[in-house]
CSV table of C-alpha atoms in Angstrom, one decimal:
chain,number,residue,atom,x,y,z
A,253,UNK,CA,0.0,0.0,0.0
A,254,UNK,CA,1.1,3.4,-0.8
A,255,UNK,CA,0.4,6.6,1.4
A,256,UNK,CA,1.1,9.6,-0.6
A,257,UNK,CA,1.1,13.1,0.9
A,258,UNK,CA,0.0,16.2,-0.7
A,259,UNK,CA,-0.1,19.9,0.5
A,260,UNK,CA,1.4,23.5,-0.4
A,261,UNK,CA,5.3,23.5,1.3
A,262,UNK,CA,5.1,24.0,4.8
A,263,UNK,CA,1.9,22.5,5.6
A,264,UNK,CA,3.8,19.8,7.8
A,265,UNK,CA,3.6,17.1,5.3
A,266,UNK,CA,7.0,15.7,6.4
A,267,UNK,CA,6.6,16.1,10.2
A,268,UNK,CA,3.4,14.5,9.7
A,269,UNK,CA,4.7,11.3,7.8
A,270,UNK,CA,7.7,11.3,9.6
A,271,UNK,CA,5.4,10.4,13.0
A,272,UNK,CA,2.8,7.9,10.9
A,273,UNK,CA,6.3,6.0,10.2
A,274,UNK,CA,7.1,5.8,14.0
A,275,UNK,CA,3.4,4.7,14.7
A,276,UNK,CA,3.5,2.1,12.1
A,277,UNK,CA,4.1,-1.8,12.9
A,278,UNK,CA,7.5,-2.8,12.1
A,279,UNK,CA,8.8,-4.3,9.0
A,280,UNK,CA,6.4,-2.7,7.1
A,281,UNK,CA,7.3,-0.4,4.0
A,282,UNK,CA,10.8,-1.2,4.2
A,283,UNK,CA,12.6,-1.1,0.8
A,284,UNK,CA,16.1,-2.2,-0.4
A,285,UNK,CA,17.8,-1.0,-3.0
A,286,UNK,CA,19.7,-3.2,-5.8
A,287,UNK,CA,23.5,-3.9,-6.3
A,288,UNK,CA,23.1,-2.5,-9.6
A,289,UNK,CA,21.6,0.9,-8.2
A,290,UNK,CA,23.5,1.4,-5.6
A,291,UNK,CA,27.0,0.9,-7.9
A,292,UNK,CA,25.4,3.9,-9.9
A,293,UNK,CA,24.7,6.0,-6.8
A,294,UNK,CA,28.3,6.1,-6.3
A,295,UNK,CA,29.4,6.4,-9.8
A,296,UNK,CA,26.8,9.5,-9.5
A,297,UNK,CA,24.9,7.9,-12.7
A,298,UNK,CA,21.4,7.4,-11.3
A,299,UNK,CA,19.5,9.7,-13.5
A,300,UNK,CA,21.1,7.5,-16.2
A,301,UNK,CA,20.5,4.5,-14.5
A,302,UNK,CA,16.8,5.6,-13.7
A,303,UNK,CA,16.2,6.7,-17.2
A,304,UNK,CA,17.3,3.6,-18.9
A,305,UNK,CA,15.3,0.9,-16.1
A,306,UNK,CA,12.4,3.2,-16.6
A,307,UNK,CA,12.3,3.2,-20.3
A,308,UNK,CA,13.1,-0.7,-20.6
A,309,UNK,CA,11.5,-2.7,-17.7
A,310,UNK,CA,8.4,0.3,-17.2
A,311,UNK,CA,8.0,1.3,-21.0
A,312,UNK,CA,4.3,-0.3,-21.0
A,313,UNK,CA,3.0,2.1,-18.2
A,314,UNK,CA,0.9,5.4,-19.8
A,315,UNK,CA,3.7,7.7,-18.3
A,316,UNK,CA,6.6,6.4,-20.3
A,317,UNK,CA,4.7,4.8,-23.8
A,318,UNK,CA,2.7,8.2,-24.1
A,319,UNK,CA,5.8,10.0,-23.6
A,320,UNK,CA,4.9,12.3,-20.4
A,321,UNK,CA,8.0,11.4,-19.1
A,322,UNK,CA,10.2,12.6,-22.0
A,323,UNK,CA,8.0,15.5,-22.8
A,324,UNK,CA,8.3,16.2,-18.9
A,325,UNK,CA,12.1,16.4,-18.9
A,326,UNK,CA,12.3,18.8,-22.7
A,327,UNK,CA,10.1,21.5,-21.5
A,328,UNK,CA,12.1,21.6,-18.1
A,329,UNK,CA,15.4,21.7,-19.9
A,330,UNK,CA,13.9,24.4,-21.7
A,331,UNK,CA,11.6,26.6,-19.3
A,332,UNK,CA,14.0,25.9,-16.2
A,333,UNK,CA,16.8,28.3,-16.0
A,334,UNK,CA,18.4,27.5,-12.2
A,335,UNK,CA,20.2,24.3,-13.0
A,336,UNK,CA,19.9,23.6,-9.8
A,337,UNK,CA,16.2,23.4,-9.8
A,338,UNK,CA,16.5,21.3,-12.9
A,339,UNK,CA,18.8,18.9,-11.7
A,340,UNK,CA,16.7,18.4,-8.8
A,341,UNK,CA,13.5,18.3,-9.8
A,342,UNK,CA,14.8,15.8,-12.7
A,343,UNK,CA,15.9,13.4,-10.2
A,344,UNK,CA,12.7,13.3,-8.0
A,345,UNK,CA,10.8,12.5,-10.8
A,346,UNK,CA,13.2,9.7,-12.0
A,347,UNK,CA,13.4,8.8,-8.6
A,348,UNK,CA,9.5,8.7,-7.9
A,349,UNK,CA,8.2,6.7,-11.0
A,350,UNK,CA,11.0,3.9,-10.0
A,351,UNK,CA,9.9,3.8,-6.7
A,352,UNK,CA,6.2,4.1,-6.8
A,353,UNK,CA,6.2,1.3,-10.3
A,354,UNK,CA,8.5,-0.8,-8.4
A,355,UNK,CA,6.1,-1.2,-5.5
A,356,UNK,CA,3.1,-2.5,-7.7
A,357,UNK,CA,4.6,-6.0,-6.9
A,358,UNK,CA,5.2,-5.8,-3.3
A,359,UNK,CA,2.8,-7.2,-0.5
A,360,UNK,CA,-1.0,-5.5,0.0
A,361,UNK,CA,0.4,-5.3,3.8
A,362,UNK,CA,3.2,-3.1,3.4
A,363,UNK,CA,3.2,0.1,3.8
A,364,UNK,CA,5.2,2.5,1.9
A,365,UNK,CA,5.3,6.2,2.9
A,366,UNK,CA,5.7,9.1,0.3
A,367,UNK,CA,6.0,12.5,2.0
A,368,UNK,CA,5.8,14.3,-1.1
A,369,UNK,CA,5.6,12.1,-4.4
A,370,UNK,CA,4.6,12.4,-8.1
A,371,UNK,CA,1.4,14.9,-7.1
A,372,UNK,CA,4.0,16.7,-5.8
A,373,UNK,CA,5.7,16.7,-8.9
A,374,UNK,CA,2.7,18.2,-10.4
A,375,UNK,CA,3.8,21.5,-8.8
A,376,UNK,CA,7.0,21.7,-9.6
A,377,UNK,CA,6.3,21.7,-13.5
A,378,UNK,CA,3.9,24.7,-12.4
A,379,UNK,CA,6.6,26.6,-10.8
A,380,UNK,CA,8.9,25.7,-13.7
A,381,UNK,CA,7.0,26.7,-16.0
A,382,UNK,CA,5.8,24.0,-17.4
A,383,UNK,CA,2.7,24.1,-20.1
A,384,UNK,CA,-0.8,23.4,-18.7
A,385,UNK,CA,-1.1,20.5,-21.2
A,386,UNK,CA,1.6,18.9,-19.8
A,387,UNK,CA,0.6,19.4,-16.0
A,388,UNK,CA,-2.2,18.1,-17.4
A,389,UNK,CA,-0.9,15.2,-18.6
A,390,UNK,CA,1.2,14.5,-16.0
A,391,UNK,CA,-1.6,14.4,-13.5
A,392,UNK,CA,-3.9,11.8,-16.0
A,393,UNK,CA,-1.1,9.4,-16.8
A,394,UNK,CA,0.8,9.1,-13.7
A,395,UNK,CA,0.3,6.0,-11.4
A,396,UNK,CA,-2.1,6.2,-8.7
A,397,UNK,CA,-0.8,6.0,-5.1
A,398,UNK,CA,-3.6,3.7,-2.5
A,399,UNK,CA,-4.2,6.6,-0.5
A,400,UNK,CA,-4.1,10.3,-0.4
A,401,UNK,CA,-3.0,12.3,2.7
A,402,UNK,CA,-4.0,15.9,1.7
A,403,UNK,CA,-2.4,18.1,4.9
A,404,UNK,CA,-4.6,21.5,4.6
A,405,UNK,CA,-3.4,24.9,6.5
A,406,UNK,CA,-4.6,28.7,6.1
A,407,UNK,CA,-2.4,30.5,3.8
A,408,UNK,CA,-1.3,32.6,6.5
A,409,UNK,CA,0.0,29.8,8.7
A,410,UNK,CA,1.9,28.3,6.2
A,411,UNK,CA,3.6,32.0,4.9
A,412,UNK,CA,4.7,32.0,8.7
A,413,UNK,CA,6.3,28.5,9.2
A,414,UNK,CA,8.0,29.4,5.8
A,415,UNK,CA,9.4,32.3,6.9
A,416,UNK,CA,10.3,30.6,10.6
A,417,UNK,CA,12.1,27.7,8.4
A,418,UNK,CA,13.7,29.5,5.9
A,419,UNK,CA,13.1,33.0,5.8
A,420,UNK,CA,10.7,33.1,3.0
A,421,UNK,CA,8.2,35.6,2.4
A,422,UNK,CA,5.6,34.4,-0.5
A,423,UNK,CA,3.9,31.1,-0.6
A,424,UNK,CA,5.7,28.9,-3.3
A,425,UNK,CA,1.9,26.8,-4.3
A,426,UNK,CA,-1.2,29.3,-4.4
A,427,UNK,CA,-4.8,27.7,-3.6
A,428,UNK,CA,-5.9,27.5,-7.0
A,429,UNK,CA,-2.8,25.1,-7.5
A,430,UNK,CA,-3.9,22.9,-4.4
A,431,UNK,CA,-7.6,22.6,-5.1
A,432,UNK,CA,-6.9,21.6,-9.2
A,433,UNK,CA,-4.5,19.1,-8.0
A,434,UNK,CA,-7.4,17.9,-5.6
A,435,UNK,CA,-9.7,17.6,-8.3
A,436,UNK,CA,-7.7,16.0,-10.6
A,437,UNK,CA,-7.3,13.2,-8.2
A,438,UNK,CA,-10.7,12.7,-7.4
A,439,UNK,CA,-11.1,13.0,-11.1
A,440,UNK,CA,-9.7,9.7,-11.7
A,441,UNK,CA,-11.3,8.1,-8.3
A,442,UNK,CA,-8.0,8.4,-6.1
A,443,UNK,CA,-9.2,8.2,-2.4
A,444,UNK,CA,-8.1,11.2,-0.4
A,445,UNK,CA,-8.6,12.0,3.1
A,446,UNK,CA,-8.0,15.5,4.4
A,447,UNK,CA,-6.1,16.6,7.4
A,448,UNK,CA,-5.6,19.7,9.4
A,449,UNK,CA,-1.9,20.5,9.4
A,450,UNK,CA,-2.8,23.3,12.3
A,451,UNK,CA,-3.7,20.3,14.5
A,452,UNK,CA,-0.8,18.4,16.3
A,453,UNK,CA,1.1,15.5,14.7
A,454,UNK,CA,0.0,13.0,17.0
A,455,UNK,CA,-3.4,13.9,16.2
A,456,UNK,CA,-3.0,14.4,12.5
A,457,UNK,CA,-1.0,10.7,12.2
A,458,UNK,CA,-3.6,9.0,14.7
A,459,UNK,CA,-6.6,10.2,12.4
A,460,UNK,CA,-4.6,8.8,9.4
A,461,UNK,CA,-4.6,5.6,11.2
A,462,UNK,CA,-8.1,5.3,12.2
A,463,UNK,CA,-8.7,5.3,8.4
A,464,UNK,CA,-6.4,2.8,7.5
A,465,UNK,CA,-8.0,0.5,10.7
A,466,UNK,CA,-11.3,1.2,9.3
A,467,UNK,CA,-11.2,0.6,6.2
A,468,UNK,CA,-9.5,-3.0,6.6
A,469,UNK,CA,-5.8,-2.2,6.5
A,470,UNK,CA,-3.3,-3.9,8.5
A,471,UNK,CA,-1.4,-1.8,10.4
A,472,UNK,CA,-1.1,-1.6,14.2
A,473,UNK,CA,0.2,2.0,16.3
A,474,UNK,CA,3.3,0.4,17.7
A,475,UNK,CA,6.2,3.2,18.0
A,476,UNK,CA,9.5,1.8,16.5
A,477,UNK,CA,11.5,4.3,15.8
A,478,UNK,CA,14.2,3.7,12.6
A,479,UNK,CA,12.2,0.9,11.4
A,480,UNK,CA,10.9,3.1,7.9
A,481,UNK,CA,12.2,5.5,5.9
A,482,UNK,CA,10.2,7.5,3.2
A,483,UNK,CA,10.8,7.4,-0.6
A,484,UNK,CA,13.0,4.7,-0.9
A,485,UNK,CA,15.9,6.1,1.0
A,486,UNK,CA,17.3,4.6,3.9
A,487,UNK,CA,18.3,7.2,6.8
A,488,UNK,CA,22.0,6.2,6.4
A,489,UNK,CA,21.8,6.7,2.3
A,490,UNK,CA,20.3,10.8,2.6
Protein backbone atom coordinates (compact mmCIF):
# COMPACT_ATOMS: atom_id res chain seq x y z
CA UNK A 1 0.00 0.00 0.00
CA UNK A 2 1.11 3.39 -0.83
CA UNK A 3 0.45 6.63 1.42
CA UNK A 4 1.13 9.58 -0.65
CA UNK A 5 1.13 13.11 0.92
CA UNK A 6 0.02 16.23 -0.66
CA UNK A 7 -0.08 19.94 0.50
CA UNK A 8 1.43 23.50 -0.41
CA UNK A 9 5.29 23.53 1.27
CA UNK A 10 5.13 24.03 4.81
CA UNK A 11 1.91 22.49 5.61
CA UNK A 12 3.82 19.77 7.79
CA UNK A 13 3.64 17.09 5.30
CA UNK A 14 7.04 15.69 6.43
CA UNK A 15 6.60 16.05 10.17
CA UNK A 16 3.41 14.46 9.73
CA UNK A 17 4.69 11.27 7.84
CA UNK A 18 7.73 11.29 9.63
CA UNK A 19 5.43 10.44 12.95
CA UNK A 20 2.83 7.90 10.85
CA UNK A 21 6.29 6.05 10.19
CA UNK A 22 7.07 5.82 13.99
CA UNK A 23 3.40 4.69 14.74
CA UNK A 24 3.54 2.09 12.09
CA UNK A 25 4.10 -1.81 12.93
CA UNK A 26 7.53 -2.81 12.08
CA UNK A 27 8.80 -4.33 8.95
CA UNK A 28 6.39 -2.66 7.13
CA UNK A 29 7.31 -0.37 3.98
CA UNK A 30 10.84 -1.23 4.17
CA UNK A 31 12.64 -1.11 0.75
CA UNK A 32 16.06 -2.21 -0.45
CA UNK A 33 17.84 -1.01 -3.05
CA UNK A 34 19.73 -3.21 -5.79
CA UNK A 35 23.53 -3.86 -6.25
CA UNK A 36 23.10 -2.46 -9.61
CA UNK A 37 21.59 0.89 -8.20
CA UNK A 38 23.47 1.37 -5.61
CA UNK A 39 26.99 0.94 -7.93
CA UNK A 40 25.38 3.87 -9.95
CA UNK A 41 24.73 6.02 -6.79
CA UNK A 42 28.28 6.08 -6.26
CA UNK A 43 29.42 6.44 -9.84
CA UNK A 44 26.85 9.46 -9.47
CA UNK A 45 24.93 7.94 -12.65
CA UNK A 46 21.41 7.43 -11.31
CA UNK A 47 19.53 9.72 -13.52
CA UNK A 48 21.07 7.48 -16.19
CA UNK A 49 20.50 4.51 -14.55
CA UNK A 50 16.82 5.63 -13.66
CA UNK A 51 16.23 6.69 -17.17
CA UNK A 52 17.28 3.60 -18.88
CA UNK A 53 15.30 0.88 -16.13
CA UNK A 54 12.42 3.23 -16.59
CA UNK A 55 12.34 3.19 -20.32
CA UNK A 56 13.09 -0.68 -20.57
CA UNK A 57 11.51 -2.69 -17.74
CA UNK A 58 8.42 0.34 -17.19
CA UNK A 59 8.03 1.27 -21.02
CA UNK A 60 4.31 -0.34 -21.02
CA UNK A 61 2.97 2.14 -18.15
CA UNK A 62 0.87 5.44 -19.75
CA UNK A 63 3.70 7.69 -18.31
CA UNK A 64 6.58 6.44 -20.31
CA UNK A 65 4.65 4.78 -23.78
CA UNK A 66 2.66 8.25 -24.11
CA UNK A 67 5.84 10.02 -23.64
CA UNK A 68 4.88 12.27 -20.41
CA UNK A 69 8.00 11.44 -19.10
CA UNK A 70 10.21 12.64 -22.02
CA UNK A 71 8.00 15.46 -22.84
CA UNK A 72 8.29 16.20 -18.85
CA UNK A 73 12.15 16.38 -18.91
CA UNK A 74 12.33 18.76 -22.72
CA UNK A 75 10.12 21.50 -21.49
CA UNK A 76 12.15 21.64 -18.10
CA UNK A 77 15.45 21.73 -19.90
CA UNK A 78 13.91 24.39 -21.66
CA UNK A 79 11.63 26.62 -19.33
CA UNK A 80 14.04 25.92 -16.16
CA UNK A 81 16.80 28.30 -15.99
CA UNK A 82 18.39 27.49 -12.20
CA UNK A 83 20.22 24.33 -12.95
CA UNK A 84 19.92 23.65 -9.77
CA UNK A 85 16.17 23.40 -9.82
CA UNK A 86 16.51 21.30 -12.94
CA UNK A 87 18.76 18.90 -11.69
CA UNK A 88 16.67 18.45 -8.78
CA UNK A 89 13.48 18.26 -9.81
CA UNK A 90 14.82 15.82 -12.68
CA UNK A 91 15.94 13.38 -10.20
CA UNK A 92 12.72 13.33 -8.01
CA UNK A 93 10.76 12.49 -10.84
CA UNK A 94 13.16 9.66 -12.03
CA UNK A 95 13.41 8.79 -8.57
CA UNK A 96 9.52 8.74 -7.85
CA UNK A 97 8.23 6.66 -10.97
CA UNK A 98 10.96 3.89 -10.01
CA UNK A 99 9.92 3.81 -6.68
CA UNK A 100 6.22 4.05 -6.82
CA UNK A 101 6.20 1.31 -10.31
CA UNK A 102 8.52 -0.81 -8.41
CA UNK A 103 6.09 -1.20 -5.55
CA UNK A 104 3.12 -2.51 -7.67
CA UNK A 105 4.64 -5.98 -6.93
CA UNK A 106 5.23 -5.80 -3.27
CA UNK A 107 2.82 -7.18 -0.47
CA UNK A 108 -1.00 -5.54 0.02
CA UNK A 109 0.39 -5.27 3.77
CA UNK A 110 3.24 -3.11 3.39
CA UNK A 111 3.16 0.12 3.82
CA UNK A 112 5.18 2.55 1.92
CA UNK A 113 5.27 6.20 2.89
CA UNK A 114 5.73 9.06 0.27
CA UNK A 115 6.00 12.49 1.99
CA UNK A 116 5.76 14.30 -1.08
CA UNK A 117 5.61 12.15 -4.43
CA UNK A 118 4.55 12.44 -8.10
CA UNK A 119 1.39 14.86 -7.15
CA UNK A 120 3.97 16.66 -5.81
CA UNK A 121 5.75 16.71 -8.85
CA UNK A 122 2.68 18.17 -10.38
CA UNK A 123 3.80 21.46 -8.79
CA UNK A 124 7.01 21.65 -9.63
CA UNK A 125 6.32 21.69 -13.49
CA UNK A 126 3.88 24.69 -12.42
CA UNK A 127 6.58 26.60 -10.81
CA UNK A 128 8.87 25.71 -13.68
CA UNK A 129 6.98 26.73 -15.98
CA UNK A 130 5.82 23.97 -17.39
CA UNK A 131 2.68 24.15 -20.13
CA UNK A 132 -0.85 23.40 -18.70
CA UNK A 133 -1.11 20.47 -21.23
CA UNK A 134 1.63 18.95 -19.83
CA UNK A 135 0.60 19.37 -16.03
CA UNK A 136 -2.25 18.06 -17.37
CA UNK A 137 -0.92 15.17 -18.55
CA UNK A 138 1.17 14.48 -15.98
CA UNK A 139 -1.60 14.45 -13.54
CA UNK A 140 -3.87 11.75 -15.97
CA UNK A 141 -1.14 9.39 -16.76
CA UNK A 142 0.79 9.14 -13.68
CA UNK A 143 0.29 6.00 -11.38
CA UNK A 144 -2.06 6.19 -8.74
CA UNK A 145 -0.80 5.97 -5.15
CA UNK A 146 -3.60 3.66 -2.46
CA UNK A 147 -4.20 6.56 -0.46
CA UNK A 148 -4.05 10.33 -0.39
CA UNK A 149 -3.04 12.32 2.69
CA UNK A 150 -4.05 15.91 1.75
CA UNK A 151 -2.45 18.11 4.87
CA UNK A 152 -4.57 21.45 4.57
CA UNK A 153 -3.37 24.87 6.51
CA UNK A 154 -4.61 28.69 6.14
CA UNK A 155 -2.37 30.54 3.82
CA UNK A 156 -1.33 32.57 6.53
CA UNK A 157 -0.04 29.77 8.67
CA UNK A 158 1.92 28.34 6.24
CA UNK A 159 3.57 32.00 4.94
CA UNK A 160 4.65 31.99 8.74
CA UNK A 161 6.27 28.53 9.24
CA UNK A 162 8.03 29.36 5.85
CA UNK A 163 9.41 32.35 6.92
CA UNK A 164 10.34 30.60 10.59
CA UNK A 165 12.07 27.66 8.42
CA UNK A 166 13.74 29.48 5.90
CA UNK A 167 13.06 33.00 5.81
CA UNK A 168 10.74 33.09 3.00
CA UNK A 169 8.19 35.56 2.40
CA UNK A 170 5.60 34.40 -0.52
CA UNK A 171 3.88 31.12 -0.59
CA UNK A 172 5.73 28.86 -3.33
CA UNK A 173 1.88 26.84 -4.34
CA UNK A 174 -1.21 29.35 -4.45
CA UNK A 175 -4.79 27.72 -3.61
CA UNK A 176 -5.93 27.46 -7.01
CA UNK A 177 -2.82 25.05 -7.53
CA UNK A 178 -3.91 22.88 -4.43
CA UNK A 179 -7.57 22.64 -5.12
CA UNK A 180 -6.92 21.59 -9.18
CA UNK A 181 -4.47 19.11 -7.97
CA UNK A 182 -7.37 17.90 -5.55
CA UNK A 183 -9.71 17.63 -8.27
CA UNK A 184 -7.73 15.97 -10.55
CA UNK A 185 -7.29 13.16 -8.23
CA UNK A 186 -10.70 12.72 -7.43
CA UNK A 187 -11.08 12.98 -11.13
CA UNK A 188 -9.73 9.71 -11.67
CA UNK A 189 -11.27 8.10 -8.34
CA UNK A 190 -8.05 8.40 -6.10
CA UNK A 191 -9.17 8.25 -2.41
CA UNK A 192 -8.11 11.16 -0.43
CA UNK A 193 -8.63 12.05 3.12
CA UNK A 194 -7.98 15.53 4.37
CA UNK A 195 -6.07 16.57 7.36
CA UNK A 196 -5.63 19.70 9.43
CA UNK A 197 -1.95 20.46 9.43
CA UNK A 198 -2.83 23.34 12.31
CA UNK A 199 -3.70 20.29 14.51
CA UNK A 200 -0.80 18.38 16.30
CA UNK A 201 1.13 15.54 14.71
CA UNK A 202 -0.03 13.03 17.04
CA UNK A 203 -3.36 13.91 16.18
CA UNK A 204 -3.05 14.41 12.48
CA UNK A 205 -1.04 10.71 12.22
CA UNK A 206 -3.56 9.04 14.71
CA UNK A 207 -6.64 10.20 12.40
CA UNK A 208 -4.64 8.81 9.39
CA UNK A 209 -4.56 5.55 11.18
CA UNK A 210 -8.11 5.25 12.18
CA UNK A 211 -8.69 5.34 8.40
CA UNK A 212 -6.35 2.78 7.53
CA UNK A 213 -8.00 0.49 10.73
CA UNK A 214 -11.29 1.18 9.30
CA UNK A 215 -11.24 0.61 6.16
CA UNK A 216 -9.54 -3.03 6.56
CA UNK A 217 -5.82 -2.21 6.52
CA UNK A 218 -3.33 -3.92 8.51
CA UNK A 219 -1.43 -1.78 10.37
CA UNK A 220 -1.09 -1.57 14.23
CA UNK A 221 0.16 2.03 16.33
CA UNK A 222 3.30 0.44 17.73
CA UNK A 223 6.21 3.15 18.03
CA UNK A 224 9.50 1.81 16.48
CA UNK A 225 11.47 4.25 15.77
CA UNK A 226 14.20 3.72 12.61
CA UNK A 227 12.17 0.91 11.39
CA UNK A 228 10.93 3.06 7.88
CA UNK A 229 12.22 5.49 5.90
CA UNK A 230 10.18 7.50 3.21
CA UNK A 231 10.78 7.45 -0.60
CA UNK A 232 12.98 4.72 -0.92
CA UNK A 233 15.88 6.12 1.01
CA UNK A 234 17.33 4.61 3.95
CA UNK A 235 18.32 7.21 6.83
CA UNK A 236 22.04 6.21 6.39
CA UNK A 237 21.83 6.67 2.32
CA UNK A 238 20.32 10.76 2.63
Amino acid sequence: MIIEFTGRPGSGKSTIAAQLQRMLSPGQGRQRQSFVRRMALQAGLEKTFLLLLLNTRFRKHPYISNAVLADYLIELGHSESDLDTRWLRTLLLLRDLDTHLSLVDQEPDDIHIFEEGLAQRGFGAILSGLSNNLVTRHYRDMPLSDLYVNVEVPADIVLQRLQDRDGSTRLYVRDEFVKGLKMELESRGAPIIDIDGTSSTHQAAKSILAHLQNTGSKVSARIHPGEFFINGTPPDER
